[in-house]
Amino acid sequence: MLSRSFITTTTVINRHRHRHRPPRLSLTRLLSSSPKHGISTGNYNKPPNRLQPPFAPLLQRLRRHSFSRVAFTASLISAAVAASYVVFFDDEFNEVHSKKEGVIGDLTMERSNESLRRVLDTMKHTGVAVSVLWKSLSSVLSSANHEVRLGFEVRVAALLADIVAADDSRRAAIVGAGGGLVVDWLLDSVALNRGRNFGTQAESARALAYLIADPNVSQAVLRRPQAVPNLLRFIFSAHPRREQQTRRNTFDTVDPLKGRSMLVAAIMDIVTSHDDNIDKVKLKPMLSKKAATRDIAAVLQVVEEGGMHWNEPPSCDEKDDQNDGSLKLQQPHVKPNAKAKRYLFNNDNSPIVIPGLWDDLHCQHVAVPFAAWALANWATASEANRSRIQELDHDGRAIMTALVAPERSVKWHGSLVARLLLEDRNLPSDEFVSDWGSSLLSTVSQASKSDDVPLTRVALSAFLLSIERCPGAQQDVMEKSLYLMRETAKRMKNHKSVQEALAKGLESLCSGNLHLSLDEGQKWSNILLLWVFDNTSSDATRSSAIKILSRVLEDYAPSSLPISQGWLAILLSDILKHRTASLKASIQPKDKVKTQIDQANVVSGTQAAKQLASAVVNLAVSLLGTESLEGLLAIEPFLTPFKNLKKSVPKVNAVDSALATLKGIKTMSEICSDDTLCQTRIIDYGVVSLLRRLLLNDDYEKLAASEAYNASTDIVSSDQPASDPGRVRVPPAAHIRRHAAKFLTILSVHPKVKEFISNDKVWCNWLEDCANGKITGCNDLKSRSYARATLLNIFCNDDDKEDKCPHFTEMIYLINPDLPHWKYRVEERRESGVVTPLGKENRINPFSQVNEGFLDDDTRFHDSESAGPSFDVVFVHGLRGGPFKSWRLSECKSSSKSGLVEKIDEEAGKQGTFWPAEWLSADFPHARMFTLKYKTNLTQWSGSSLPLQEVSAMLLEKLITAGIGDRPVVFVTHSMGGLVVKQMLHQAKTENRDNIVNNTIGVVFYSCPHFGSKLADLPWRMGFVLRPAPTIGELRSGSPRLLKLNDFIRRMHKKGALDVLSFCETKVTPIVEGYGGWAFRLEIVPIESSYPGYGKLVVLESTDHVNSCKPISKSDPSYSETLHLLHKLRASIHDKSF
């Protein structure tokens, strides 16, 4: 009757085929499990699942009745066969039609297809054929014996396996048949839920293998109810050992090992296909978002216990059947070989039989990885699944078991589940998280040994979350497991993502109340410095390393000095390497003098780098030993001096170490002062954190104090005479701070530095106190100016287009930086705790123009404090002068005792009186006052210097950037400084920078060589001996350049644009001094060159060139005349405002 049913169906379909009817198929061929007996395949335009919808209601109706197992099987088979038969028939028909009736026209083919479509539509709406098929099958099977039914199930499973092996369209049809009930039947069959029919299990396994291996339908299969538990039961019951497999009935002619091996292989391919890419798993989980609680419980049980509880317990080994309804497995002891991806399909979708895959594994070696995979997929799919997992595994034992499992895939998926649970902030953070963290870190270390990057990444990401959520995990790692992180960092140095995660984790450990020990900080130092300077390091890695290094330096100074000095040495070496490469790349430099200066800086920098490297090695060996710092001393530039170090411990002290640091800071600031790329590079490498350490702390003083104490203890214990206190060397800590502050001013205009300092409340307060002279060791005029300039640069809003933001560099010094007109309201910032740039309403703006037209007479004349000064006064020193020493008071108007180069302490404020700050600011408080610095030399023996035009161009750019020239300005100059100002104004006029030209209202010249200098004539005639600097050559008498500049200023004066005041020296100046009072003296600027031919001339009696700008008292003409001119110019501004 079964045969008649198929014949009836075939007849109904083929009635519209006219004479193009395919031959009738016998039952034996139709149900054969061999592909070669199947119906030939072809191609047909109609979708293969046209017959699917009519069977769903029928099957649902059948399931609601209490049919026997045989009846239900028959119902399921009728749906599958009917859904697939049309596909087979269409392919057979098309193939026969194309071969035998190729001459038939398109019209006949179209009519045949249309007839078929009508029949199919009729079947879709009525389901009559299905009912007839079902009645025929149930009638035959109801009277069949057990062996016949088992044989029938085997044949059906084989037929389904052959169908799904054909192509993807047939697999899609089978999966969709009956709303998925065909797949459910296959899953029940492989799990032996329908009885111990091992033949059916084998063929069902073969069918499922093809379905699971097809990415288009595998998700639908695995998301069926109880799909995962059924597959786990199959794994436990189907260990492919040939000696255990026996024939169960006369129909069982298939090889059970082939199908089971194929399904196991398909399962393991899914398990291992994504365990090298966490993103694939997270983007598209294969399992349901609403997993059944019993399914999750079954998976957790397999992961934790290695077995499942069954109502009817099939066993992994038939000789060891369990009687308690459960299957317990031994602990896994075999780790699979390296995974190799397996495909069950060729490119043409033809089946490939791969017997024996994974046959060497025990069943638990497949079940536990598959269970861990399922758990990871469910956790990835939804928050609801994660909540169920957390609820069922409330003690974390199942996840912990996965983390310590020997199988690599189990570790990978267990780490992923741990990460997902820890990421979910709604889930509680329990105490077992600490144990998770330890296991995860151990997994990270083990994976790094085998260079397993994917496992290292996923375990490390979960580890970071564990220490973030659990303080106990942090404590355990800091006490016991830091060495694992350090070893992993060394092994995975070529993997950027792993290094970044490790850096983030170490930063997280060090950011709270926990601290690295001194020993750990020293052991980590080389790794941290490599993270900072490695070109492959990400910004996040570098930032974390810099923060950790800063924390170590702060916690253990002065013992951490070798690390900070090593940081500086590597930084300087890196800059020199790139600067040397850039100089070599410029074959024909445009500016030879500038190139000579750069080359000289590179030479001095190389020496400083070597000195620093030697200081690091010596200090490390003498202070701490080499055990903890062995890693640091094994990298360049320390490796060479460390190898050359003698066996005896070198004698090094704080002074030598401080001098090396001072030289390194000075050289670095020289090299990067005007190089934006260099500045950006060193900022990225953490130079700002290093400067903060040098400014805010007194490490070298502490080291020197420690050395002095140890020395005094040794003297007392050995009864040796005390050393002379006058011979005790003091480290130049003040010099280091000053040059560090100078370097910070250079960098403070950079956006990254502005953000860094503005968010550091402690540093902002320190800079404010330093600018006000409240910091011991930082109260000289230069350091105070640097501190104020840095604050002004940082808190000036560059985004404000209406109010131009000035930037101050190291060449412009602010006089009296503690005055109110320089300050932002930092007191308000301190009280509020806000350290971001203030708005216009909350600050005193020292940069805006003063509009006196809106002020009353008294306010206009006295310049209210809130409005700020009305104009600027800029001091410009001369040849071999300085921004402060050129303007100090003189005890004697003759320099015969001091010579041309003044022997005044370079530290401002320690000797002499800086009259612009102490006298002029008090007598004339209506102006902001600046003093400039530029490099000059008499000869090239003392170093290279820029020519007059380049010096002027550089200063002009600095002044405009600082906003000088946006309001009325008066220049007070000495010697060559007057020529520099004249050249600046001329260049500004030429370049249409009219603002500074039009706002220059006065110039004061102290002994300015308007027409040349005798000092310049002397070395020029002896050029081969004295090697005069380029600037000196431009000061020769009768220089055309000087005449042109003088004519330019003359025209401005004639137009009334500016006032000119000139001072003339009257005594010769000693050039070279000898013993017994002998000296070679020279009149450097005679009166005919001191007077430009316009303006007022003041002759200074008994005054030489050096002291012409150094008044003895306020009544000295060199001071009183200048003060009078300033009052006159201010009154003129006041008159013009009406």
Short mmCIF file of N, CA, C and O in Angstrom, two decimals, residues 614 617-623 645-653:
data_model
loop_
_atom_site.label_atom_id
_atom_site.label_comp_id
_atom_site.label_asym_id
_atom_site.label_seq_id
_atom_site.Cartn_x
_atom_site.Cartn_y
_atom_site.Cartn_z
N SER A 614 75.60 56.43 31.38
CA SER A 614 76.60 56.00 32.36
C SER A 614 76.14 56.29 33.78
O SER A 614 76.36 55.48 34.69
N VAL A 617 73.62 53.60 34.86
CA VAL A 617 74.28 52.34 35.20
C VAL A 617 75.00 52.45 36.54
O VAL A 617 74.87 51.57 37.42
N ASN A 618 75.76 53.50 36.70
CA ASN A 618 76.52 53.66 37.95
C ASN A 618 75.61 53.79 39.16
O ASN A 618 75.86 53.19 40.22
N LEU A 619 74.55 54.58 39.01
CA LEU A 619 73.64 54.77 40.13
C LEU A 619 72.89 53.48 40.45
O LEU A 619 72.68 53.15 41.63
N ALA A 620 72.49 52.75 39.42
CA ALA A 620 71.77 51.50 39.65
C ALA A 620 72.64 50.48 40.37
O ALA A 620 72.19 49.81 41.31
N VAL A 621 73.89 50.37 39.96
CA VAL A 621 74.79 49.39 40.56
C VAL A 621 75.14 49.78 41.99
O VAL A 621 75.15 48.95 42.90
N SER A 622 75.42 51.06 42.20
CA SER A 622 75.86 51.49 43.53
C SER A 622 74.71 51.62 44.51
O SER A 622 74.88 51.39 45.72
N LEU A 623 73.52 51.95 44.02
CA LEU A 623 72.41 52.23 44.92
C LEU A 623 71.52 51.02 45.16
O LEU A 623 71.11 50.74 46.28
N LEU A 645 81.38 48.14 32.51
CA LEU A 645 81.52 48.45 33.92
C LEU A 645 82.47 47.46 34.59
O LEU A 645 82.42 46.26 34.37
N LYS A 646 83.36 47.96 35.39
CA LYS A 646 84.30 47.10 36.10
C LYS A 646 83.58 46.35 37.22
O LYS A 646 82.48 46.69 37.63
N LYS A 647 84.21 45.33 37.68
CA LYS A 647 83.61 44.51 38.73
C LYS A 647 83.41 45.29 40.02
O LYS A 647 82.49 45.03 40.77
N SER A 648 84.27 46.23 40.27
CA SER A 648 84.13 47.03 41.49
C SER A 648 82.96 48.00 41.35
O SER A 648 82.66 48.48 40.27
N VAL A 649 82.32 48.27 42.46
CA VAL A 649 81.18 49.18 42.46
C VAL A 649 81.67 50.60 42.24
O VAL A 649 82.55 51.07 42.96
N PRO A 650 81.14 51.31 41.24
CA PRO A 650 81.63 52.68 40.96
C PRO A 650 81.23 53.64 42.07
O PRO A 650 80.21 53.46 42.74
N LYS A 651 82.05 54.66 42.24
CA LYS A 651 81.75 55.70 43.20
C LYS A 651 80.99 56.81 42.50
O LYS A 651 81.54 57.56 41.71
N VAL A 652 79.72 56.88 42.76
CA VAL A 652 78.86 57.88 42.14
C VAL A 652 78.04 58.54 43.24
O VAL A 652 77.70 57.91 44.24
N ASN A 653 77.77 59.82 43.08
CA ASN A 653 77.00 60.52 44.08
C ASN A 653 75.88 61.31 43.43
O ASN A 653 75.72 61.31 42.21
#
